[in-house]
Amino acid sequence: MKGRVDLSHGGGGRAMQRLIDEVFRRALGNPALDEGNDFASLGAVQGRLVMATDSHVVSPLFFPGGDIGCLAVHGTINDIAMSGASPLYLCASFILEEGFPLSELERIAQSMGKASRDAGVPIVAGDTKVVEKGKGDGVFISTAGIGVVPEGVNTSGSMARAGDAILLSGTIGEHGVAVMSSRENLSFGTPIVSDTAPLHRLVAAMVSAVPQIRAMRDPTRGGLGAVLNEIAMQSGVGMNITENRIPMREEVASACEFLGLDPLYAANEGKLVAVCPPEKAEFLLETMRVHPQGRDAQIIGEVVEDKRHFVQMETVLGGKRIVDWLSGEQLPRIC
Amino acid sequence: MKGRVDLSHGGGGRAMQRLIDEVFRRALGNPALDEGNDFASLGAVQGRLVMATDSHVVSPLFFPGGDIGCLAVHGTINDIAMSGASPLYLCASFILEEGFPLSELERIAQSMGKASRDAGVPIVAGDTKVVEKGKGDGVFISTAGIGVVPEGVNTSGSMARAGDAILLSGTIGEHGVAVMSSRENLSFGTPIVSDTAPLHRLVAAMVSAVPQIRAMRDPTRGGLGAVLNEIAMQSGVGMNITENRIPMREEVASACEFLGLDPLYAANEGKLVAVCPPEKAEFLLETMRVHPQGRDAQIIGEVVEDKRHFVQMETVLGGKRIVDWLSGEQLPRIC
């Protein structure tokens, strides 16, 4: 290999086989992937299946706290976990730009392999395509995955009901600020790193304690603001939240002020929002706080009747503010 | 909508919701997708699962006989089918370039919807990202899917044994030549159209008649030559094939000559290679020929012992030729 991706790496011939063997199989290897077919044989699966997919185009590819590789693994694991499911298998498709350094591709593949092993969710199938220089941007990664929902669990963004409590698992804005400051070459007194992490273990503890959880969603693109509006719209309800209950690191708040970002719309990659019946909220909160990924969890508000599906926030100063849909693009290519 | 993709369509806000509602849900809608979660709820599945994924970067996006949309559906259905499985569900991730006409995106989404309905395999989950102009190329589509293998069927590229018969389901080279001539703005006396098609119904008939099929693979990128070499390597065998048994349309042969392409390496998107025990070969051939997608099927050769894993071809003139791995890229971005 001459050290860079060339078009032959996507051609279906010997160069592609070598790339698969020397980069992907070495980093991601497991029995299903190693079999070397265009499909992965997985065995039987008991229970109700869920499936999810995500494309990842984050720029830059490497950022404080992570890279496109681990992000692509965590992103799809988390989408599956938001159904209450245990993620079982992932697959990954790569679109490489001609000229991309193979050493960086190796780093990314190794980061995916580590994220996949740490999460206990193997990458069982893959695909590689190459586009000409100037027709892509280094590497794009699409992941898809499946999981199985535990008996008695049934969540959907459409199931929030007036009176339900709204919980948030931790501090907001870290991924968005980490990527943005890395893109702008900014450094702050206290370095801000992405919160990218797999949430399925936290979710397993949550649904085991409170199988009645109505809805979960991870506030990635569009942040907390987008996710609350989505659930409100899907369920045909409104939401009232309280600003000073939303956990946020001080350095993230300062960085957002400096960058002109509203942290409510900044992306997170290791946080979740959960909606549950009010009488279960305290127990769910305690359960979350026992878990390392939920130690800063808070009940941030409640679901209310509202035909306009507004998300309203009581501000720190005691006023009211509508947390509207984001109308433009706050941060392109954040994930 | 101003008629073109802009960065806000990937931002997680209102514009993205509208794109999803007005383009993707309208074209692809089904209950799981319409639920509007980041995951699709699928119910329980009986039997041994398989999973596959493919990214699609074909250029041009529209070509004689198809487009990137139906190709993305057929590509993953076929990868799943090569395990002998019935494909059940697909998901699709889109990477859109800023400025791409929404009307073309709609055409592509509708083509995917039609391909998915025709095949009976719904697209249950999706994702959309947008990259800046010049960082992508119109649209890239990654699909992934799952299927269930019938009891008693067990295929893998590693299972070919000396003495086995090698079958090919039909004429080769059409997809490669159709895309290539469209790219070069060439037209031939008889128009050559892509063979893009889902193969799962042909496969269902084949594995039902001959569950002992050892291996199947669809000769896409790299064509028949690549697929035979892959199976030979995986199984640790050699192969002898006979050139005049390989079905090919005359116009494809002429176009290949004109374009300087070797049809053995030209891509197909609606053909398959099958390896089966010799005593089952005639019955499998008859079964395939009854099916519209197998009417031109042929037994093209046999598996032999060969520690070098060579694929050798008896040429039309009676000579011998080694069908080697493709070492470069014959046709970039063919799928």
XYZ file of C-alpha atoms in Angstrom:
670
model
C 0.000 0.000 0.000
C 1.334 3.398 -0.940
C -0.042 4.950 2.215
C -3.182 6.511 0.754
C -6.582 5.335 -0.364
C -6.830 5.022 -4.143
C -9.704 4.091 -6.407
C -8.535 0.485 -6.651
C -9.363 0.067 -2.949
C -13.014 0.242 -3.927
C -12.809 -1.845 -7.073
C -13.670 -5.311 -5.851
C -10.234 -6.694 -6.690
C -7.071 -7.568 -4.858
C -6.393 -4.076 -3.458
C -9.824 -4.011 -1.828
C -9.278 -7.470 -0.336
C -5.994 -6.278 1.138
C -7.586 -3.151 2.596
C -10.320 -5.267 4.177
C -7.834 -7.797 5.545
C -5.149 -5.421 6.723
C -7.232 -2.550 8.060
C -10.801 -3.596 8.769
C -10.502 -7.241 9.752
C -7.475 -6.559 11.878
C -9.306 -3.816 13.799
C -12.822 -5.225 13.899
C -12.358 -8.981 13.535
C -14.938 -11.391 14.911
C -16.147 -14.794 13.657
C -19.098 -13.429 11.630
C -16.993 -10.761 9.900
C -14.025 -13.092 9.387
C -16.167 -15.560 7.452
C -15.674 -13.138 4.544
C -19.089 -13.319 2.923
C -21.184 -10.362 1.761
C -23.600 -11.246 4.563
C -23.041 -12.044 8.241
C -24.524 -15.218 9.748
C -25.853 -14.415 13.191
C -27.868 -17.282 14.598
C -31.377 -17.066 16.012
C -32.572 -14.179 18.156
C -35.303 -14.323 20.801
C -37.660 -11.401 21.295
C -38.919 -8.279 19.606
C -36.349 -6.790 17.217
C -35.484 -3.154 16.626
C -33.270 -1.707 13.913
C -31.565 1.670 13.489
C -29.122 3.388 11.147
C -27.006 6.531 11.096
C -24.588 8.132 8.690
C -21.639 9.978 10.161
C -20.014 12.933 8.442
C -18.484 14.722 11.438
C -15.791 17.269 10.666
C -13.041 17.191 11.829
C -12.695 13.404 11.874
C -10.729 13.523 15.128
C -11.919 15.769 17.947
C -11.299 16.051 21.694
C -12.733 12.937 23.316
C -13.319 10.889 20.193
C -13.350 10.464 16.439
C -15.733 9.477 13.659
C -15.037 5.798 14.352
C -16.186 5.522 17.952
C -18.938 8.063 17.234
C -20.343 5.821 14.485
C -20.428 2.871 16.881
C -21.955 4.823 19.774
C -24.472 6.639 17.576
C -26.198 3.503 16.344
C -25.912 1.661 19.657
C -27.661 4.619 21.272
C -30.438 4.813 18.682
C -31.146 1.129 19.308
C -30.930 1.564 23.081
C -33.532 4.355 22.998
C -36.134 1.658 22.295
C -35.144 -0.001 25.566
C -33.389 -2.738 23.577
C -30.082 -4.464 24.112
C -28.049 -3.860 20.952
C -26.776 -7.136 19.467
C -25.007 -6.501 16.170
C -23.739 -3.632 14.046
C -22.634 -3.300 10.457
C -20.579 -0.473 8.947
C -20.215 1.003 5.455
C -17.318 3.269 4.544
C -17.195 5.890 1.810
C -13.546 6.850 1.410
C -12.120 9.747 -0.538
C -9.231 8.994 -2.856
C -5.997 10.213 -1.249
C -7.131 9.722 2.355
C -4.159 8.553 4.459
C -4.366 4.856 5.283
C -2.766 5.554 8.658
C -5.764 7.706 9.615
C -8.159 5.073 8.324
C -6.394 2.552 10.531
C -6.742 4.816 13.567
C -10.446 5.196 12.839
C -10.952 1.459 12.333
C -9.112 0.741 15.575
C -11.238 3.250 17.433
C -14.347 1.532 16.048
C -12.994 -1.834 17.095
C -12.301 -0.623 20.623
C -15.719 1.054 20.918
C -17.404 -2.088 19.639
C -15.509 -4.382 22.037
C -16.029 -2.052 25.011
C -19.749 -1.993 24.274
C -19.917 -5.737 23.645
C -21.605 -5.204 20.272
C -19.650 -6.718 17.359
C -19.451 -5.227 13.864
C -20.429 -8.250 11.804
C -20.652 -6.924 8.233
C -19.149 -4.100 6.239
C -18.655 -2.468 2.880
C -16.093 -0.092 1.387
C -16.497 2.327 -1.484
C -14.012 4.876 -2.815
C -14.885 8.159 -4.544
C -12.552 10.456 -6.455
C -10.651 13.216 -4.685
C -12.981 16.187 -4.220
C -16.143 14.029 -4.306
C -16.090 13.122 -0.625
C -14.364 14.375 2.510
C -11.913 11.884 3.949
C -14.263 9.264 5.288
C -17.979 8.946 5.867
C -19.236 6.006 7.937
C -22.764 4.620 7.948
C -23.635 2.165 10.678
C -26.758 0.121 11.188
C -27.655 -2.267 13.937
C -30.238 -4.476 15.537
C -31.249 -5.153 19.113
C -33.828 -6.994 21.158
C -36.334 -5.314 23.464
C -36.861 -6.882 26.915
C -40.313 -8.332 27.556
C -42.745 -5.718 28.907
C -40.811 -2.689 27.620
C -42.471 -0.533 24.980
C -41.181 2.976 24.354
C -41.916 5.468 21.602
C -41.694 9.220 21.164
C -45.466 9.081 20.702
C -46.219 7.794 24.216
C -45.646 10.860 26.420
C -48.776 11.822 28.406
C -49.687 14.974 30.339
C -48.348 14.691 33.876
C -45.331 12.543 32.905
C -41.918 13.532 34.213
C -39.050 14.464 31.896
C -35.590 13.277 32.931
C -32.193 14.131 31.496
C -29.260 11.813 32.155
C -26.497 14.399 32.491
C -24.765 17.605 31.431
C -25.509 19.003 27.974
C -23.548 20.497 25.104
C -20.172 18.802 25.429
C -20.034 17.066 22.054
C -21.164 20.129 20.124
C -18.726 22.431 21.879
C -15.820 19.965 21.603
C -16.279 19.573 17.837
C -16.912 23.253 17.285
C -13.900 24.420 19.253
C -11.716 21.867 17.515
C -13.010 23.088 14.149
C -12.305 26.701 15.072
C -8.954 25.815 16.637
C -10.046 27.258 19.962
C -8.839 26.085 23.315
C -10.400 26.922 26.613
C -8.906 26.985 30.106
C -10.525 23.646 30.927
C -10.501 21.400 27.863
C -13.985 20.364 26.782
C -14.193 16.814 25.436
C -17.000 15.079 23.616
C -19.298 12.977 25.781
C -19.483 10.272 23.088
C -20.367 7.014 24.863
C -22.656 4.019 24.502
C -25.806 4.304 26.623
C -27.142 0.765 26.432
C -25.954 -0.255 29.896
C -27.578 2.775 31.520
C -30.745 2.005 29.553
C -30.704 -1.647 30.640
C -30.628 -0.517 34.284
C -33.412 2.010 33.637
C -35.863 -0.322 31.891
C -35.182 -3.052 34.402
C -36.077 -0.678 37.260
C -38.934 1.125 35.477
C -40.254 -0.880 32.519
C -43.051 1.703 32.258
C -40.696 4.303 30.710
C -42.744 5.883 27.920
C -40.070 7.392 25.691
C -36.327 7.814 25.461
C -34.283 9.764 22.967
C -30.664 10.845 22.748
C -30.266 14.581 22.093
C -27.657 14.461 19.302
C -28.052 16.870 16.334
C -30.335 19.685 17.360
C -29.653 18.965 21.032
C -32.103 18.901 23.900
C -34.299 21.509 22.209
C -34.900 19.392 19.118
C -35.560 16.166 21.029
C -38.134 17.734 23.364
C -39.949 19.267 20.393
C -39.908 15.969 18.517
C -41.435 14.047 21.416
C -43.979 16.828 22.054
C -45.050 16.738 18.410
C -45.139 12.932 18.152
C -47.179 12.629 21.355
C -49.402 15.668 20.735
C -48.487 17.282 24.064
C -46.617 20.286 25.449
C -43.674 20.382 27.845
C -42.631 22.668 30.668
C -39.001 22.533 31.672
C -36.949 24.476 34.207
C -33.669 25.977 33.046
C -31.822 25.710 36.332
C -32.471 21.972 36.510
C -30.662 21.341 33.226
C -27.188 20.136 34.135
C -24.380 21.890 32.293
C -20.678 22.280 32.983
C -19.603 25.817 33.640
C -16.906 25.668 30.974
C -19.485 24.527 28.415
C -21.737 27.444 29.347
C -18.843 29.894 28.919
C -17.716 28.330 25.651
C -21.268 28.493 24.287
C -21.440 32.176 25.184
C -18.100 32.774 23.499
C -19.045 30.791 20.376
C -22.550 32.251 20.162
C -24.167 28.841 20.585
C -27.353 28.078 22.460
C -26.484 25.001 24.552
C -30.088 23.817 24.286
C -29.401 23.047 20.623
C -25.827 21.803 20.983
C -25.268 18.126 20.217
C -24.700 15.424 22.828
C -23.467 11.909 22.091
C -23.702 10.264 25.488
C -26.868 11.640 27.060
C -30.526 10.710 26.965
C -33.919 12.180 27.708
C -36.508 9.899 29.291
C -40.221 10.423 29.867
C -41.932 8.323 32.539
C -45.114 8.263 34.626
C -44.813 10.794 37.478
C -45.058 8.219 40.264
C -41.996 6.404 38.870
C -39.849 9.482 38.345
C -37.973 9.558 41.651
C -37.148 5.858 41.493
C -35.972 6.196 37.897
C -33.838 9.189 38.861
C -32.192 7.243 41.694
C -31.555 4.308 39.381
C -29.915 6.590 36.832
C -27.749 8.335 39.409
C -26.249 5.044 40.557
C -24.903 4.503 37.038
C -21.727 6.389 36.043
C -23.441 7.755 32.937
C -26.412 9.008 34.915
C -24.742 10.452 37.989
C -25.743 14.033 37.028
C -29.296 13.053 36.059
C -32.121 15.468 36.821
C -35.869 15.684 36.515
C -35.990 18.726 34.257
C -39.709 19.192 33.782
C -43.068 17.682 32.995
C -45.338 16.888 30.095
C -48.450 19.086 29.898
C -51.536 19.328 27.735
C -50.945 21.794 24.912
C -52.522 21.587 21.492
C -49.797 23.828 20.086
C -47.136 21.304 21.269
C -44.999 24.062 22.751
C -41.908 23.365 24.799
C -41.684 26.152 27.373
C -38.839 26.841 29.744
C -38.841 28.724 33.021
C -35.591 30.642 32.790
C -33.030 31.166 35.521
C -34.343 34.707 35.906
C -37.900 33.469 36.468
C -39.233 34.378 33.008
C -40.738 32.050 30.401
C -39.202 31.225 27.058
C -40.431 29.091 24.222
C -37.839 26.505 23.211
C -38.721 26.450 19.545
C -37.644 24.120 16.792
C -34.274 25.043 15.458
C -35.074 26.667 12.140
C -31.603 26.769 10.562
C -28.470 24.738 10.999
C -26.651 25.656 14.160
C -23.687 23.370 13.664
C -23.271 21.553 10.382
C -21.534 18.166 10.340
C -21.543 17.714 14.077
C -22.046 13.948 13.862
C -38.310 24.390 0.178
C -36.171 26.380 -2.205
C -35.733 23.417 -4.489
C -32.274 22.371 -3.348
C -30.732 20.591 -0.404
C -29.170 23.011 2.054
C -27.245 22.435 5.254
C -30.334 22.994 7.403
C -31.806 19.787 5.945
C -29.227 17.904 8.000
C -29.438 20.003 11.146
C -31.962 18.134 13.244
C -34.472 20.976 13.163
C -37.644 21.854 11.344
C -36.156 21.760 7.826
C -34.944 18.205 8.361
C -38.338 17.147 9.687
C -39.959 18.573 6.570
C -37.513 16.814 4.261
C -38.189 13.530 6.040
C -41.968 14.028 5.929
C -42.272 15.393 2.420
C -39.681 13.332 0.582
C -38.758 10.186 2.482
C -41.940 9.286 4.332
C -44.063 10.028 1.300
C -41.951 7.730 -0.870
C -41.049 5.000 1.591
C -43.802 5.138 4.215
C -44.700 2.077 6.255
C -45.878 1.682 9.865
C -42.408 1.170 11.373
C -40.918 4.180 9.573
C -43.968 6.370 10.174
C -43.686 5.892 13.926
C -40.966 8.545 13.673
C -38.490 7.212 16.227
C -34.749 6.901 15.746
C -35.281 3.131 15.855
C -37.766 0.889 14.069
C -39.850 -1.587 16.068
C -40.074 -4.829 14.135
C -41.607 -7.587 16.209
C -40.132 -11.016 16.816
C -38.378 -13.019 14.117
C -38.139 -16.805 13.931
C -35.001 -18.476 12.668
C -31.353 -17.817 11.983
C -30.665 -14.162 11.161
C -28.302 -12.705 8.601
C -27.288 -9.077 8.154
C -25.661 -7.170 5.289
C -24.752 -3.614 4.346
C -23.682 -1.702 1.252
C -22.810 1.876 0.436
C -23.785 3.151 -2.992
C -21.826 5.848 -4.787
C -22.727 5.067 -8.411
C -22.059 7.817 -10.936
C -24.148 8.951 -12.755
C -27.047 8.702 -10.289
C -29.476 7.842 -13.087
C -28.460 5.306 -15.724
C -30.253 3.177 -18.315
C -32.385 0.668 -16.444
C -32.159 2.193 -12.980
C -30.771 4.720 -10.546
C -28.926 4.832 -7.236
C -32.225 4.426 -5.359
C -33.369 1.077 -6.707
C -29.744 -0.080 -6.863
C -29.344 0.580 -3.111
C -32.441 -1.512 -2.390
C -31.491 -4.367 -4.718
C -27.846 -4.388 -3.614
C -28.572 -5.149 0.022
C -31.492 -7.467 -0.707
C -29.139 -9.471 -2.908
C -26.340 -9.608 -0.341
C -28.831 -10.987 2.176
C -30.308 -13.408 -0.358
C -26.865 -14.868 -1.107
C -27.032 -16.535 2.316
C -30.185 -18.310 1.176
C -32.213 -15.995 3.436
C -35.499 -14.231 2.867
C -34.786 -10.529 3.352
C -37.173 -8.977 5.903
C -36.244 -5.354 6.571
C -33.975 -2.647 5.211
C -32.768 0.680 6.533
C -31.231 3.508 4.515
C -28.853 6.372 5.311
C -28.450 9.322 2.964
C -25.448 11.624 2.648
C -26.613 14.598 0.602
C -24.486 17.312 -0.954
C -25.594 20.876 -0.377
C -27.213 22.209 -3.564
C -28.529 18.839 -4.776
C -31.924 19.338 -6.457
C -34.787 18.175 -4.257
C -36.660 17.038 -7.358
C -33.902 14.513 -8.085
C -33.881 13.407 -4.467
C -37.607 12.806 -4.745
C -37.145 10.724 -7.890
C -34.517 8.658 -6.108
C -36.662 8.205 -2.996
C -39.617 7.164 -5.133
C -37.480 4.671 -7.001
C -36.379 3.217 -3.658
C -39.974 3.054 -2.501
C -41.037 1.232 -5.648
C -38.107 -1.202 -5.478
C -38.842 -1.885 -1.829
C -42.571 -2.481 -2.417
C -41.930 -4.630 -5.506
C -39.521 -6.751 -3.486
C -41.798 -6.866 -0.447
C -39.000 -5.659 1.823
C -39.861 -2.422 3.681
C -37.372 0.323 4.526
C -38.074 0.701 8.243
C -35.448 3.187 9.439
C -33.391 5.968 7.937
C -31.040 8.859 8.498
C -30.097 11.978 6.557
C -26.905 13.982 6.689
C -25.899 16.972 4.559
C -22.332 17.947 3.639
C -21.146 21.206 2.115
C -21.010 21.644 -1.651
C -17.826 20.024 -2.958
C -17.573 17.602 -0.030
C -19.879 14.974 -1.494
C -21.306 14.147 -4.912
C -25.059 14.603 -5.070
C -26.200 11.681 -2.979
C -24.641 8.605 -1.440
C -26.943 5.932 -0.016
C -25.981 3.265 2.498
C -28.437 0.458 3.036
C -28.388 -2.352 5.557
C -30.796 -5.188 6.044
C -31.635 -8.381 7.817
C -33.137 -11.663 6.704
C -33.929 -15.137 7.961
C -32.370 -18.317 6.594
C -34.694 -21.268 5.962
C -34.107 -24.322 8.132
C -31.503 -26.671 6.618
C -29.869 -24.056 4.392
C -26.259 -23.143 5.115
C -24.206 -21.379 2.460
C -20.838 -19.674 2.618
C -18.101 -18.784 0.171
C -15.913 -21.142 2.192
C -17.952 -24.261 1.414
C -17.056 -25.019 -2.206
C -15.528 -28.517 -2.614
C -13.624 -30.122 -5.495
C -16.118 -31.694 -7.877
C -18.888 -29.132 -7.200
C -20.646 -27.509 -10.139
C -20.541 -23.749 -10.739
C -23.745 -22.179 -12.029
C -24.375 -18.669 -13.321
C -27.929 -17.328 -13.372
C -27.774 -15.295 -16.580
C -25.981 -12.958 -18.969
C -23.066 -10.915 -17.662
C -21.832 -7.340 -17.919
C -25.049 -5.386 -18.425
C -24.882 -3.138 -15.372
C -21.229 -2.230 -15.901
C -21.713 -1.463 -19.577
C -24.940 0.504 -19.009
C -23.317 2.743 -16.385
C -20.109 3.107 -18.359
C -21.823 4.028 -21.612
C -24.067 6.476 -19.822
C -21.009 8.038 -18.195
C -19.251 8.320 -21.524
C -22.400 9.500 -23.279
C -22.228 6.598 -25.692
C -25.199 4.953 -27.303
C -25.194 1.649 -29.070
C -27.510 0.281 -31.758
C -29.318 -1.823 -29.176
C -29.593 0.067 -25.899
C -27.936 -1.763 -23.014
C -29.748 -1.386 -19.710
C -28.641 -2.318 -16.225
C -29.820 -5.698 -14.968
C -30.454 -4.285 -11.472
C -33.051 -6.537 -9.828
C -33.746 -8.254 -6.528
C -32.740 -11.928 -6.538
C -34.435 -13.156 -3.370
C -37.339 -14.856 -5.147
C -34.998 -16.762 -7.467
C -32.936 -17.726 -4.419
C -36.031 -18.884 -2.515
C -36.857 -21.232 -5.393
C -33.265 -22.448 -5.559
C -32.789 -23.245 -1.872
C -36.194 -24.835 -1.695
C -35.282 -27.180 -4.573
C -31.653 -27.744 -3.555
C -31.034 -26.856 0.105
C -27.548 -28.346 -0.302
C -26.329 -25.303 -2.271
C -22.854 -24.616 -0.899
C -22.273 -20.995 -1.857
C -23.937 -18.143 -3.674
C -22.591 -14.724 -4.516
C -23.723 -11.887 -6.749
C -21.010 -10.712 -9.145
C -21.299 -6.935 -8.623
C -18.085 -4.857 -8.437
C -15.270 -6.861 -9.953
C -17.763 -9.001 -11.848
C -17.717 -12.756 -12.349
C -13.920 -12.813 -12.242
C -13.737 -11.336 -8.741
C -16.492 -13.522 -7.312
C -14.985 -16.771 -8.572
C -11.588 -15.803 -7.154
C -13.132 -14.867 -3.812
C -14.920 -18.195 -3.451
C -11.831 -20.098 -4.610
C -9.705 -18.343 -2.010
C -12.250 -18.672 0.813
C -12.738 -22.379 0.107
C -9.098 -23.153 -0.645
C -9.905 -24.643 -4.075
C -9.403 -23.915 -7.772
C -12.001 -23.514 -10.498
C -12.189 -24.460 -14.155
C -14.743 -22.622 -16.247
C -15.598 -22.700 -19.941
C -15.844 -19.383 -21.777
C -18.479 -20.416 -24.279
C -20.843 -21.432 -21.491
C -20.856 -17.947 -19.985
C -24.037 -16.255 -21.184
C -23.534 -12.779 -22.602
C -25.599 -10.598 -24.907
C -23.967 -9.887 -28.224
C -24.399 -6.138 -27.793
C -22.660 -6.316 -24.410
C -19.764 -8.207 -25.961
C -19.442 -5.570 -28.714
C -19.731 -2.684 -26.261
C -17.061 -4.227 -24.040
C -14.764 -4.539 -27.002
C -15.439 -0.929 -27.955
C -14.950 0.335 -24.392
C -11.896 -1.806 -23.741
C -13.594 -3.667 -20.899
C -13.203 -7.307 -20.031
C -16.782 -8.508 -19.460
C -15.516 -11.017 -16.890
C -14.835 -8.082 -14.582
C -17.841 -5.937 -15.502
C -20.422 -5.442 -12.750
C -23.799 -7.170 -12.597
C -26.644 -6.227 -10.279
C -29.176 -8.942 -10.959
C -27.134 -12.114 -11.405
C -25.735 -14.738 -9.106
C -23.149 -17.490 -9.048
C -24.034 -20.685 -7.210
C -21.871 -23.642 -6.257
C -23.581 -26.971 -5.555
C -22.794 -30.672 -5.290
C -22.417 -32.158 -8.796
C -25.338 -34.577 -8.468
C -27.693 -31.649 -7.785
C -26.462 -29.386 -10.573
C -28.888 -30.384 -13.329
C -31.918 -30.115 -11.055
C -30.742 -26.732 -9.759
C -30.227 -25.548 -13.336
C -33.747 -26.595 -14.324
C -35.160 -24.857 -11.249
C -33.336 -21.661 -12.105
C -34.420 -21.719 -15.747
C -38.091 -21.852 -14.769
C -37.670 -18.527 -12.977
C -37.649 -15.344 -15.139
C -34.377 -14.226 -13.575
C -32.719 -17.563 -14.235
C -33.948 -18.345 -17.734
C -30.441 -17.963 -19.224
C -28.755 -19.919 -16.429
C -25.812 -22.158 -17.285
C -23.458 -24.578 -15.618
C -20.233 -22.744 -16.400
C -17.631 -24.976 -14.792
C -16.507 -26.978 -11.812
C -14.562 -26.671 -8.617
C -11.184 -28.464 -8.643
C -8.380 -29.110 -6.215
C -5.718 -26.433 -6.593
C -3.496 -25.190 -3.808
C -2.796 -22.010 -5.760
C -6.563 -21.280 -5.880
C -6.430 -20.461 -9.572
C -9.538 -19.785 -11.626
C -8.805 -21.090 -15.107
C -10.925 -20.650 -18.203
C -11.018 -22.719 -21.364
C -11.328 -20.013 -24.010
C -13.575 -20.060 -27.051
C -10.506 -20.832 -29.150
C -9.669 -23.873 -27.025
C -6.783 -22.310 -25.090
C -6.470 -21.841 -21.334
C -6.446 -18.503 -19.555
C -6.024 -17.655 -15.912
C -8.858 -15.437 -14.707
C -6.804 -13.503 -12.193
C -7.854 -11.097 -9.478
C -8.465 -7.672 -10.868
C -5.408 -5.735 -9.783
C -6.555 -2.177 -10.475
C -9.924 -0.507 -10.715
C -11.668 -1.327 -13.960
C -14.719 0.858 -13.400
C -14.775 3.222 -10.456
C -18.115 4.058 -8.821
C -20.088 1.406 -10.641
C -22.385 0.753 -7.674
